[in-house]
Amino acid sequence: MLWDPMTKKELWRINLTDTSKGVYGGIADVELDPAGNIYVNGMFPGTIIKLEKCGRDKVPKVEEWFLSQPRNTRRLLKFDMRSSVGTPVAIPMTPNTIFLDSDASYLPPKYNNTVWLVAGGPEIRVLRSKDGQWNEAEFLGTVEKASLGLLPNHLATAVV
């Protein structure tokens, strides 16, 4: 749904369950690229759906941009959002760490693309890329959700 806060009107709405004929679900995160395209991250199965920027009054074209393969490697992945399809590139991590789940992630602008916060399970994981390119990552540790006043079994909708 695209909402115009000035006019307080809905400009368009897309039902992604209908779009995927009920195949994709568990929408976990939404991101925008610099061109204004919207990427919707689903968890069941692991998908990224792209909604192409089309203007305020037109419903965007919806594309299957990435569909994970069964038995995903459970590694940290990055994508070139300028590409017409999502091709995952594994990011080596030190120490070698496997994430069994993630709810949301965030690159805080304050750290110039060098810190990545990934929520999952009872904690928020803290990762670092020394140069901000994310060709390799350091796993620095975790922040327990309980230390932020959250119940450990609650899913995070954002890491901000």
N, CA and C atoms as an extended XYZ file, in Angstrom:
480
Properties=species:S:1:pos:R:3:atomname:S:1:resname:S:1:resid:I:1 pbc="F F F"
N         0.847       -1.166        0.000 N   MET     1
C         0.000        0.000        0.000 CA  MET     1
C         0.896        1.234        0.000 C   MET     1
N         0.538        2.195       -0.812 N   LEU     2
C         1.221        3.487       -0.773 CA  LEU     2
C         0.237        4.506       -0.215 C   LEU     2
N         0.667        5.141        0.873 N   TRP     3
C        -0.167        6.102        1.601 CA  TRP     3
C         0.412        7.487        1.421 C   TRP     3
N        -0.440        8.448        1.102 N   ASP     4
C        -0.021        9.842        0.999 CA  ASP     4
C        -0.375       10.526        2.313 C   ASP     4
N         0.642       10.848        3.144 N   PRO     5
C         0.337       11.443        4.447 CA  PRO     5
C        -0.219       12.864        4.352 C   PRO     5
N         0.030       13.526        3.237 N   MET     6
C        -0.489       14.893        3.093 CA  MET     6
C        -1.996       14.879        2.828 C   MET     6
N        -2.434       14.021        1.909 N   THR     7
C        -3.866       13.964        1.581 CA  THR     7
C        -4.608       12.948        2.435 C   THR     7
N        -3.835       12.126        3.170 N   LYS     8
C        -4.398       11.058        3.997 CA  LYS     8
C        -5.238       10.103        3.166 C   LYS     8
N        -4.690        9.763        1.977 N   LYS     9
C        -5.386        8.849        1.077 CA  LYS     9
C        -4.447        7.733        0.635 C   LYS     9
N        -5.051        6.591        0.449 N   GLU    10
C        -4.330        5.453       -0.110 CA  GLU    10
C        -4.227        5.660       -1.623 C   GLU    10
N        -2.990        5.555       -2.157 N   LEU    11
C        -2.785        5.760       -3.585 CA  LEU    11
C        -2.880        4.463       -4.372 C   LEU    11
N        -2.379        3.396       -3.801 N   TRP    12
C        -2.540        2.068       -4.406 CA  TRP    12
C        -2.298        0.991       -3.364 C   TRP    12
N        -2.749       -0.227       -3.675 N   ARG    13
C        -2.609       -1.357       -2.770 CA  ARG    13
C        -2.373       -2.612       -3.600 C   ARG    13
N        -1.479       -3.463       -3.124 N   ILE    14
C        -1.202       -4.746       -3.764 CA  ILE    14
C        -1.270       -5.827       -2.702 C   ILE    14
N        -1.969       -6.908       -2.994 N   ASN    15
C        -2.013       -8.058       -2.106 CA  ASN    15
C        -0.953       -9.035       -2.609 C   ASN    15
N         0.183       -9.122       -1.915 N   LEU    16
C         1.280       -9.967       -2.373 CA  LEU    16
C         0.952      -11.449       -2.275 C   LEU    16
N         0.043      -11.824       -1.394 N   THR    17
C        -0.388      -13.220       -1.340 CA  THR    17
C        -1.127      -13.577       -2.623 C   THR    17
N        -2.008      -12.688       -3.088 N   ASP    18
C        -2.701      -12.924       -4.355 CA  ASP    18
C        -1.722      -12.927       -5.524 C   ASP    18
N        -0.768      -11.998       -5.499 N   THR    19
C         0.212      -11.882       -6.578 CA  THR    19
C         1.000      -13.171       -6.743 C   THR    19
N         1.356      -13.798       -5.630 N   SER    20
C         2.142      -15.040       -5.680 CA  SER    20
C         1.260      -16.282       -5.692 C   SER    20
N        -0.054      -16.107       -5.826 N   LYS    21
C        -1.018      -17.213       -5.810 CA  LYS    21
C        -0.902      -18.028       -4.517 C   LYS    21
N        -0.612      -17.344       -3.418 N   GLY    22
C        -0.550      -17.974       -2.112 CA  GLY    22
C         0.732      -18.734       -1.816 C   GLY    22
N         1.727      -18.628       -2.713 N   VAL    23
C         2.969      -19.392       -2.540 CA  VAL    23
C         3.911      -18.735       -1.545 C   VAL    23
N         3.984      -17.399       -1.527 N   TYR    24
C         4.928      -16.693       -0.672 CA  TYR    24
C         4.220      -16.138        0.546 C   TYR    24
N         4.951      -16.105        1.665 N   GLY    25
C         4.361      -15.559        2.877 CA  GLY    25
C         5.425      -15.182        3.879 C   GLY    25
N         4.971      -14.810        5.055 N   GLY    26
C         5.889      -14.432        6.117 CA  GLY    26
C         6.667      -13.179        5.785 C   GLY    26
N         5.987      -12.146        5.329 N   ILE    27
C         6.668      -10.900        4.974 CA  ILE    27
C         7.376      -10.364        6.214 C   ILE    27
N         8.685      -10.144        6.094 N   ALA    28
C         9.492       -9.779        7.252 CA  ALA    28
C        10.084       -8.381        7.177 C   ALA    28
N        10.324       -7.876        5.982 N   ASP    29
C        11.035       -6.606        5.890 CA  ASP    29
C        10.761       -5.969        4.539 C   ASP    29
N        10.891       -4.663        4.475 N   VAL    30
C        10.717       -3.906        3.241 CA  VAL    30
C        11.855       -2.905        3.151 C   VAL    30
N        12.442       -2.779        1.981 N   GLU    31
C        13.524       -1.814        1.767 CA  GLU    31
C        13.299       -1.070        0.461 C   GLU    31
N        13.868        0.109        0.370 N   LEU    32
C        13.843        0.911       -0.853 CA  LEU    32
C        15.248        1.032       -1.407 C   LEU    32
N        15.376        1.063       -2.734 N   ASP    33
C        16.683        1.344       -3.330 CA  ASP    33
C        16.731        2.818       -3.714 C   ASP    33
N        17.895        3.331       -4.103 N   PRO    34
C        18.001        4.753       -4.440 CA  PRO    34
C        17.108        5.189       -5.597 C   PRO    34
N        16.697        4.237       -6.465 N   ALA    35
C        15.836        4.571       -7.603 CA  ALA    35
C        14.355        4.606       -7.226 C   ALA    35
N        14.026        4.212       -5.985 N   GLY    36
C        12.640        4.240       -5.541 CA  GLY    36
C        11.892        2.928       -5.701 C   GLY    36
N        12.582        1.863       -6.110 N   ASN    37
C        11.956        0.541       -6.164 CA  ASN    37
C        11.802        0.012       -4.740 C   ASN    37
N        10.812       -0.835       -4.545 N   ILE    38
C        10.534       -1.406       -3.234 CA  ILE    38
C        10.856       -2.893       -3.288 C   ILE    38
N        11.570       -3.390       -2.270 N   TYR    39
C        11.912       -4.805       -2.169 CA  TYR    39
C        11.250       -5.361       -0.915 C   TYR    39
N        10.476       -6.434       -1.080 N   VAL    40
C         9.738       -7.041        0.015 CA  VAL    40
C        10.349       -8.408        0.300 C   VAL    40
N        10.828       -8.583        1.530 N   ASN    41
C        11.498       -9.815        1.936 CA  ASN    41
C        10.491      -10.740        2.610 C   ASN    41
N        10.328      -11.940        2.039 N   GLY    42
C         9.444      -12.948        2.611 CA  GLY    42
C        10.253      -14.105        3.175 C   GLY    42
N         9.672      -14.821        4.137 N   MET    43
C        10.415      -15.885        4.814 CA  MET    43
C         9.962      -17.289        4.449 C   MET    43
N         8.776      -17.468        3.871 N   PHE    44
C         8.245      -18.807        3.614 CA  PHE    44
C         7.778      -18.926        2.177 C   PHE    44
N         8.572      -19.335        1.223 N   PRO    45
C        10.009      -19.579        1.313 CA  PRO    45
C        10.753      -18.249        1.288 C   PRO    45
N        12.071      -18.306        1.377 N   GLY    46
C        12.880      -17.088        1.338 CA  GLY    46
C        12.753      -16.425       -0.028 C   GLY    46
N        12.169      -15.244       -0.068 N   THR    47
C        11.941      -14.546       -1.326 CA  THR    47
C        12.256      -13.068       -1.177 C   THR    47
N        12.534      -12.450       -2.301 N   ILE    48
C        12.554      -10.990       -2.386 CA  ILE    48
C        11.715      -10.640       -3.612 C   ILE    48
N        10.652       -9.903       -3.383 N   ILE    49
C         9.773       -9.460       -4.460 CA  ILE    49
C        10.059       -7.991       -4.708 C   ILE    49
N        10.185       -7.619       -5.977 N   LYS    50
C        10.491       -6.234       -6.337 CA  LYS    50
C         9.237       -5.568       -6.891 C   LYS    50
N         8.925       -4.397       -6.353 N   LEU    51
C         7.862       -3.560       -6.884 CA  LEU    51
C         8.539       -2.372       -7.545 C   LEU    51
N         8.443       -2.306       -8.869 N   GLU    52
C         9.147       -1.251       -9.604 CA  GLU    52
C         8.492        0.102       -9.375 C   GLU    52
N         9.340        1.112       -9.236 N   LYS    53
C         8.845        2.475       -9.075 CA  LYS    53
C         8.043        2.847      -10.320 C   LYS    53
N         6.873        3.424      -10.090 N   CYS    54
C         6.011        3.716      -11.237 CA  CYS    54
C         5.275        5.041      -11.108 C   CYS    54
N         5.500        5.767      -10.085 N   GLY    55
C         4.762        7.009       -9.899 CA  GLY    55
C         3.724        6.846       -8.799 C   GLY    55
N         3.189        7.946       -8.377 N   ARG    56
C         2.308        7.931       -7.212 CA  ARG    56
C         0.932        7.346       -7.502 C   ARG    56
N         0.447        7.452       -8.723 N   ASP    57
C        -0.932        7.056       -8.996 CA  ASP    57
C        -1.062        5.753       -9.776 C   ASP    57
N         0.048        5.073      -10.030 N   LYS    58
C         0.003        3.810      -10.754 CA  LYS    58
C         0.414        2.675       -9.832 C   LYS    58
N        -0.222        1.531      -10.020 N   VAL    59
C         0.147        0.343       -9.254 CA  VAL    59
C         1.452       -0.195       -9.840 C   VAL    59
N         2.455       -0.461       -9.011 N   PRO    60
C         3.749       -0.903       -9.534 CA  PRO    60
C         3.710       -2.316      -10.101 C   PRO    60
N         4.617       -2.575      -11.030 N   LYS    61
C         4.808       -3.920      -11.560 CA  LYS    61
C         5.494       -4.753      -10.474 C   LYS    61
N         5.003       -5.965      -10.251 N   VAL    62
C         5.550       -6.843       -9.222 CA  VAL    62
C         6.347       -7.944       -9.906 C   VAL    62
N         7.580       -8.142       -9.462 N   GLU    63
C         8.443       -9.172      -10.040 CA  GLU    63
C         9.018      -10.057       -8.952 C   GLU    63
N         9.135      -11.362       -9.253 N   GLU    64
C         9.881      -12.256       -8.372 CA  GLU    64
C        11.346      -11.938       -8.625 C   GLU    64
N        12.009      -11.313       -7.666 N   TRP    65
C        13.381      -10.860       -7.864 CA  TRP    65
C        14.386      -11.895       -7.391 C   TRP    65
N        14.045      -12.596       -6.309 N   PHE    66
C        14.923      -13.638       -5.774 CA  PHE    66
C        14.073      -14.687       -5.072 C   PHE    66
N        14.374      -15.957       -5.324 N   LEU    67
C        13.740      -17.066       -4.635 CA  LEU    67
C        14.850      -17.980       -4.152 C   LEU    67
N        14.941      -18.152       -2.830 N   SER    68
C        16.017      -18.983       -2.289 CA  SER    68
C        15.788      -20.442       -2.650 C   SER    68
N        16.860      -21.164       -2.709 N   GLN    69
C        16.790      -22.592       -2.997 CA  GLN    69
C        16.522      -23.342       -1.700 C   GLN    69
N        15.929      -24.541       -1.814 N   PRO    70
C        15.736      -25.326       -0.583 CA  PRO    70
C        17.075      -25.527        0.120 C   PRO    70
N        17.009      -25.600        1.431 N   ARG    71
C        18.202      -25.787        2.265 CA  ARG    71
C        19.225      -24.676        2.042 C   ARG    71
N        18.735      -23.477        2.143 N   ASN    72
C        19.614      -22.312        2.020 CA  ASN    72
C        20.838      -22.508        2.922 C   ASN    72
N        21.938      -21.919        2.549 N   THR    73
C        23.187      -22.093        3.279 CA  THR    73
C        23.189      -21.399        4.630 C   THR    73
N        22.183      -20.593        4.907 N   ARG    74
C        22.081      -19.855        6.174 CA  ARG    74
C        23.295      -18.957        6.399 C   ARG    74
N        23.741      -18.377        5.346 N   ARG    75
C        24.875      -17.458        5.400 CA  ARG    75
C        24.368      -16.038        5.172 C   ARG    75
N        25.189      -15.092        5.521 N   LEU    76
C        24.905      -13.694        5.259 CA  LEU    76
C        25.055      -13.464        3.757 C   LEU    76
N        24.042      -12.869        3.134 N   LEU    77
C        24.049      -12.642        1.689 CA  LEU    77
C        23.912      -11.163        1.396 C   LEU    77
N        24.458      -10.760        0.238 N   LYS    78
C        24.219       -9.403       -0.240 CA  LYS    78
C        23.774       -9.495       -1.691 C   LYS    78
N        23.124       -8.422       -2.159 N   PHE    79
C        22.581       -8.370       -3.506 CA  PHE    79
C        22.906       -7.026       -4.136 C   PHE    79
N        23.035       -7.006       -5.461 N   ASP    80
C        23.179       -5.757       -6.210 CA  ASP    80
C        21.776       -5.329       -6.605 C   ASP    80
N        21.252       -4.317       -5.947 N   MET    81
C        19.880       -3.894       -6.192 CA  MET    81
C        19.707       -3.235       -7.550 C   MET    81
N        20.802       -2.971       -8.267 N   ARG    82
C        20.690       -2.419       -9.626 CA  ARG    82
C        20.459       -3.510      -10.657 C   ARG    82
N        20.632       -4.768      -10.246 N   SER    83
C        20.492       -5.903      -11.155 CA  SER    83
C        19.011       -6.183      -11.446 C   SER    83
N        18.745       -6.749      -12.620 N   SER    84
C        17.359       -7.065      -12.975 CA  SER    84
C        16.830       -8.279      -12.214 C   SER    84
N        17.722       -9.117      -11.696 N   VAL    85
C        17.328      -10.255      -10.854 CA  VAL    85
C        18.250      -10.293       -9.639 C   VAL    85
N        17.761      -10.894       -8.591 N   GLY    86
C        18.552      -10.989       -7.361 CA  GLY    86
C        19.499      -12.178       -7.411 C   GLY    86
N        20.774      -11.896       -7.461 N   THR    87
C        21.789      -12.942       -7.435 CA  THR    87
C        22.541      -12.818       -6.119 C   THR    87
N        22.396      -13.814       -5.235 N   PRO    88
C        23.034      -13.692       -3.920 CA  PRO    88
C        24.544      -13.867       -3.990 C   PRO    88
N        25.224      -13.086       -3.189 N   VAL    89
C        26.672      -13.213       -3.017 CA  VAL    89
C        26.900      -13.440       -1.523 C   VAL    89
N        27.500      -14.586       -1.197 N   ALA    90
C        27.763      -14.895        0.211 CA  ALA    90
C        28.854      -13.987        0.752 C   ALA    90
N        28.659      -13.504        1.964 N   ILE    91
C        29.641      -12.647        2.630 CA  ILE    91
C        30.360      -13.495        3.677 C   ILE    91
N        31.664      -13.744        3.497 N   PRO    92
C        32.390      -14.491        4.518 CA  PRO    92
C        32.399      -13.724        5.843 C   PRO    92
N        32.269      -14.467        6.932 N   MET    93
C        32.199      -13.830        8.238 CA  MET    93
C        33.239      -14.434        9.179 C   MET    93
N        33.833      -13.544        9.976 N   THR    94
C        34.793      -13.960       10.993 CA  THR    94
C        34.239      -13.551       12.358 C   THR    94
N        34.145      -14.447       13.338 N   PRO    95
C        34.303      -15.878       13.170 CA  PRO    95
C        33.167      -16.433       12.322 C   PRO    95
N        33.379      -17.621       11.753 N   ASN    96
C        32.380      -18.256       10.908 CA  ASN    96
C        31.118      -18.494       11.736 C   ASN    96
N        30.050      -17.777       11.406 N   THR    97
C        28.824      -17.807       12.193 CA  THR    97
C        27.649      -18.134       11.294 C   THR    97
N        26.759      -18.985       11.760 N   ILE    98
C        25.553      -19.326       11.008 CA  ILE    98
C        24.357      -18.783       11.767 C   ILE    98
N        23.482      -18.058       11.063 N   PHE    99
C        22.260      -17.535       11.659 CA  PHE    99
C        21.113      -18.467       11.311 C   PHE    99
N        20.397      -18.914       12.312 N   LEU   100
C        19.267      -19.793       12.065 CA  LEU   100
C        17.987      -19.013       11.785 C   LEU   100
N        17.967      -17.753       12.132 N   ASP   101
C        16.774      -16.943       11.902 CA  ASP   101
C        17.155      -15.470       11.851 C   ASP   101
N        16.288      -14.701       11.241 N   SER   102
C        16.426      -13.248       11.304 CA  SER   102
C        15.056      -12.649       11.034 C   SER   102
N        14.758      -11.567       11.742 N   ASP   103
C        13.466      -10.913       11.624 CA  ASP   103
C        13.561       -9.605       10.859 C   ASP   103
N        14.627       -8.886       11.080 N   ALA   104
C        14.786       -7.566       10.469 CA  ALA   104
C        16.256       -7.191       10.542 C   ALA   104
N        16.667       -6.296        9.663 N   SER   105
C        18.057       -5.826        9.708 CA  SER   105
C        18.101       -4.345        9.384 C   SER   105
N        19.217       -3.715        9.751 N   TYR   106
C        19.325       -2.265        9.589 CA  TYR   106
C        20.798       -1.868        9.503 C   TYR   106
N        21.104       -0.986        8.577 N   LEU   107
C        22.432       -0.370        8.463 CA  LEU   107
C        22.300        1.061        8.977 C   LEU   107
N        22.606        1.318       10.245 N   PRO   108
C        22.432        2.669       10.772 CA  PRO   108
C        23.293        3.684       10.016 C   PRO   108
N        22.698        4.728        9.463 N   PRO   109
C        23.455        5.731        8.705 CA  PRO   109
C        24.608        6.343        9.500 C   PRO   109
N        24.460        6.400       10.805 N   LYS   110
C        25.482        6.980       11.688 CA  LYS   110
C        26.856        6.339       11.479 C   LYS   110
N        26.871        5.060       11.055 N   TYR   111
C        28.131        4.325       10.932 CA  TYR   111
C        28.608        4.171        9.488 C   TYR   111
N        28.070        4.966        8.578 N   ASN   112
C        28.535        5.002        7.185 CA  ASN   112
C        28.629        3.621        6.538 C   ASN   112
N        27.586        2.820        6.699 N   ASN   113
C        27.509        1.516        6.041 CA  ASN   113
C        28.482        0.482        6.611 C   ASN   113
N        29.054        0.715        7.781 N   THR   114
C        30.036       -0.218        8.336 CA  THR   114
C        29.475       -1.097        9.457 C   THR   114
N        28.290       -0.789        9.977 N   VAL   115
C        27.670       -1.591       11.031 CA  VAL   115
C        26.310       -2.070       10.538 C   VAL   115
N        26.050       -3.363       10.733 N   TRP   116
C        24.784       -3.975       10.317 CA  TRP   116
C        24.186       -4.653       11.533 C   TRP   116
N        22.963       -4.288       11.888 N   LEU   117
C        22.244       -4.886       13.001 CA  LEU   117
C        21.230       -5.879       12.439 C   LEU   117
N        21.271       -7.121       12.919 N   VAL   118
C        20.382       -8.172       12.429 CA  VAL   118
C        19.640       -8.774       13.623 C   VAL   118
N        18.323       -8.613       13.652 N   ALA   119
C        17.513       -9.156       14.738 CA  ALA   119
C        17.136      -10.589       14.424 C   ALA   119
N        17.149      -11.435       15.449 N   GLY   120
C        16.728      -12.821       15.292 CA  GLY   120
C        16.748      -13.527       16.628 C   GLY   120
N        15.736      -14.344       16.872 N   GLY   121
C        15.679      -15.033       18.154 CA  GLY   121
C        15.640      -14.032       19.295 C   GLY   121
N        16.317      -14.330       20.400 N   PRO   122
C        16.261      -13.446       21.564 CA  PRO   122
C        17.268      -12.293       21.515 C   PRO   122
N        17.908      -12.086       20.381 N   GLU   123
C        19.002      -11.103       20.353 CA  GLU   123
C        19.054      -10.302       19.051 C   GLU   123
N        19.875       -9.273       19.090 N   ILE   124
C        20.216       -8.494       17.904 CA  ILE   124
C        21.709       -8.684       17.682 C   ILE   124
N        22.055       -9.159       16.501 N   ARG   125
C        23.462       -9.413       16.190 CA  ARG   125
C        24.098       -8.152       15.627 C   ARG   125
N        25.347       -7.939       15.983 N   VAL   126
C        26.075       -6.754       15.526 CA  VAL   126
C        27.212       -7.227       14.621 C   VAL   126
N        27.186       -6.747       13.365 N   LEU   127
C        28.199       -7.100       12.376 CA  LEU   127
C        28.920       -5.841       11.928 C   LEU   127
N        30.158       -6.019       11.443 N   ARG   128
C        30.919       -4.867       10.967 CA  ARG   128
C        31.635       -5.218        9.669 C   ARG   128
N        31.654       -4.233        8.766 N   SER   129
C        32.471       -4.283        7.555 CA  SER   129
C        33.425       -3.104        7.666 C   SER   129
N        34.716       -3.379        7.711 N   LYS   130
C        35.680       -2.288        7.932 CA  LYS   130
C        35.614       -1.212        6.861 C   LYS   130
N        35.338       -1.625        5.590 N   ASP   131
C        35.317       -0.636        4.505 CA  ASP   131
C        33.903       -0.267        4.047 C   ASP   131
N        32.879       -0.884        4.627 N   GLY   132
C        31.502       -0.570        4.249 CA  GLY   132
C        31.060       -1.198        2.940 C   GLY   132
N        31.877       -2.033        2.330 N   GLN   133
C        31.517       -2.692        1.075 CA  GLN   133
C        30.856       -4.052        1.291 C   GLN   133
N        31.009       -4.621        2.448 N   TRP   134
C        30.433       -5.901        2.834 CA  TRP   134
C        30.904       -7.059        1.953 C   TRP   134
N        32.183       -7.022        1.584 N   ASN   135
C        32.798       -8.172        0.922 CA  ASN   135
C        33.228       -9.206        1.956 C   ASN   135
N        33.381       -8.768        3.196 N   GLU   136
C        33.612       -9.643        4.335 CA  GLU   136
C        33.060       -8.934        5.567 C   GLU   136
N        32.722       -9.730        6.571 N   ALA   137
C        32.099       -9.164        7.762 CA  ALA   137
C        32.719       -9.754        9.017 C   ALA   137
N        32.675       -8.958       10.073 N   GLU   138
C        33.081       -9.416       11.400 CA  GLU   138
C        31.821       -9.515       12.256 C   GLU   138
N        31.656      -10.633       12.927 N   PHE   139
C        30.580      -10.783       13.893 CA  PHE   139
C        31.113      -10.276       15.221 C   PHE   139
N        30.578       -9.139       15.700 N   LEU   140
C        31.091       -8.502       16.913 CA  LEU   140
C        30.422       -9.007       18.184 C   LEU   140
N        29.207       -9.529       18.063 N   GLY   141
C        28.506      -10.017       19.246 CA  GLY   141
C        27.024       -9.738       19.160 C   GLY   141
N        26.358       -9.842       20.295 N   THR   142
C        24.909       -9.677       20.325 CA  THR   142
C        24.483       -8.715       21.429 C   THR   142
N        23.298       -8.170       21.248 N   VAL   143
C        22.618       -7.380       22.272 CA  VAL   143
C        21.334       -8.141       22.562 C   VAL   143
N        21.133       -8.539       23.795 N   GLU   144
C        19.926       -9.270       24.162 CA  GLU   144
C        18.719       -8.340       24.084 C   GLU   144
N        17.646       -8.813       23.457 N   LYS   145
C        16.422       -8.011       23.366 CA  LYS   145
C        15.910       -7.623       24.754 C   LYS   145
N        16.070       -8.525       25.720 N   ALA   146
C        15.595       -8.244       27.083 CA  ALA   146
C        16.269       -7.005       27.664 C   ALA   146
N        17.524       -6.748       27.267 N   SER   147
C        18.221       -5.564       27.779 CA  SER   147
C        17.619       -4.272       27.230 C   SER   147
N        16.796       -4.384       26.188 N   LEU   148
C        16.128       -3.229       25.594 CA  LEU   148
C        14.660       -3.142       26.020 C   LEU   148
N        14.285       -4.003       26.984 N   GLY   149
C        12.910       -3.999       27.473 CA  GLY   149
C        11.958       -4.833       26.638 C   GLY   149
N        12.484       -5.668       25.729 N   LEU   150
C        11.642       -6.515       24.893 CA  LEU   150
C        11.641       -7.940       25.431 C   LEU   150
N        10.544       -8.625       25.240 N   LEU   151
C        10.512      -10.031       25.616 CA  LEU   151
C        11.365      -10.813       24.635 C   LEU   151
N        12.168      -11.749       25.110 N   PRO   152
C        13.122      -12.445       24.238 CA  PRO   152
C        12.482      -13.233       23.098 C   PRO   152
N        11.218      -13.671       23.269 N   ASN   153
C        10.587      -14.459       22.217 CA  ASN   153
C         9.781      -13.627       21.237 C   ASN   153
N         9.803      -12.316       21.340 N   HIS   154
C         9.074      -11.462       20.407 CA  HIS   154
C         9.890      -11.234       19.148 C   HIS   154
N         9.192      -11.241       18.009 N   LEU   155
C         9.850      -10.923       16.751 CA  LEU   155
C        10.085       -9.415       16.679 C   LEU   155
N        11.179       -9.039       16.068 N   ALA   156
C        11.462       -7.616       15.882 CA  ALA   156
C        10.958       -7.199       14.513 C   ALA   156
N        10.211       -6.116       14.439 N   THR   157
C         9.771       -5.605       13.142 CA  THR   157
C        10.745       -4.571       12.609 C   THR   157
N        11.640       -4.118       13.442 N   ALA   158
C        12.688       -3.181       13.035 CA  ALA   158
C        13.799       -3.235       14.079 C   ALA   158
N        14.975       -2.828       13.685 N   VAL   159
C        16.117       -2.869       14.597 CA  VAL   159
C        16.505       -1.452       15.009 C   VAL   159
N        15.591       -0.531       14.897 N   VAL   160
C        15.881        0.860       15.217 CA  VAL   160
C        15.383        1.179       16.594 C   VAL   160
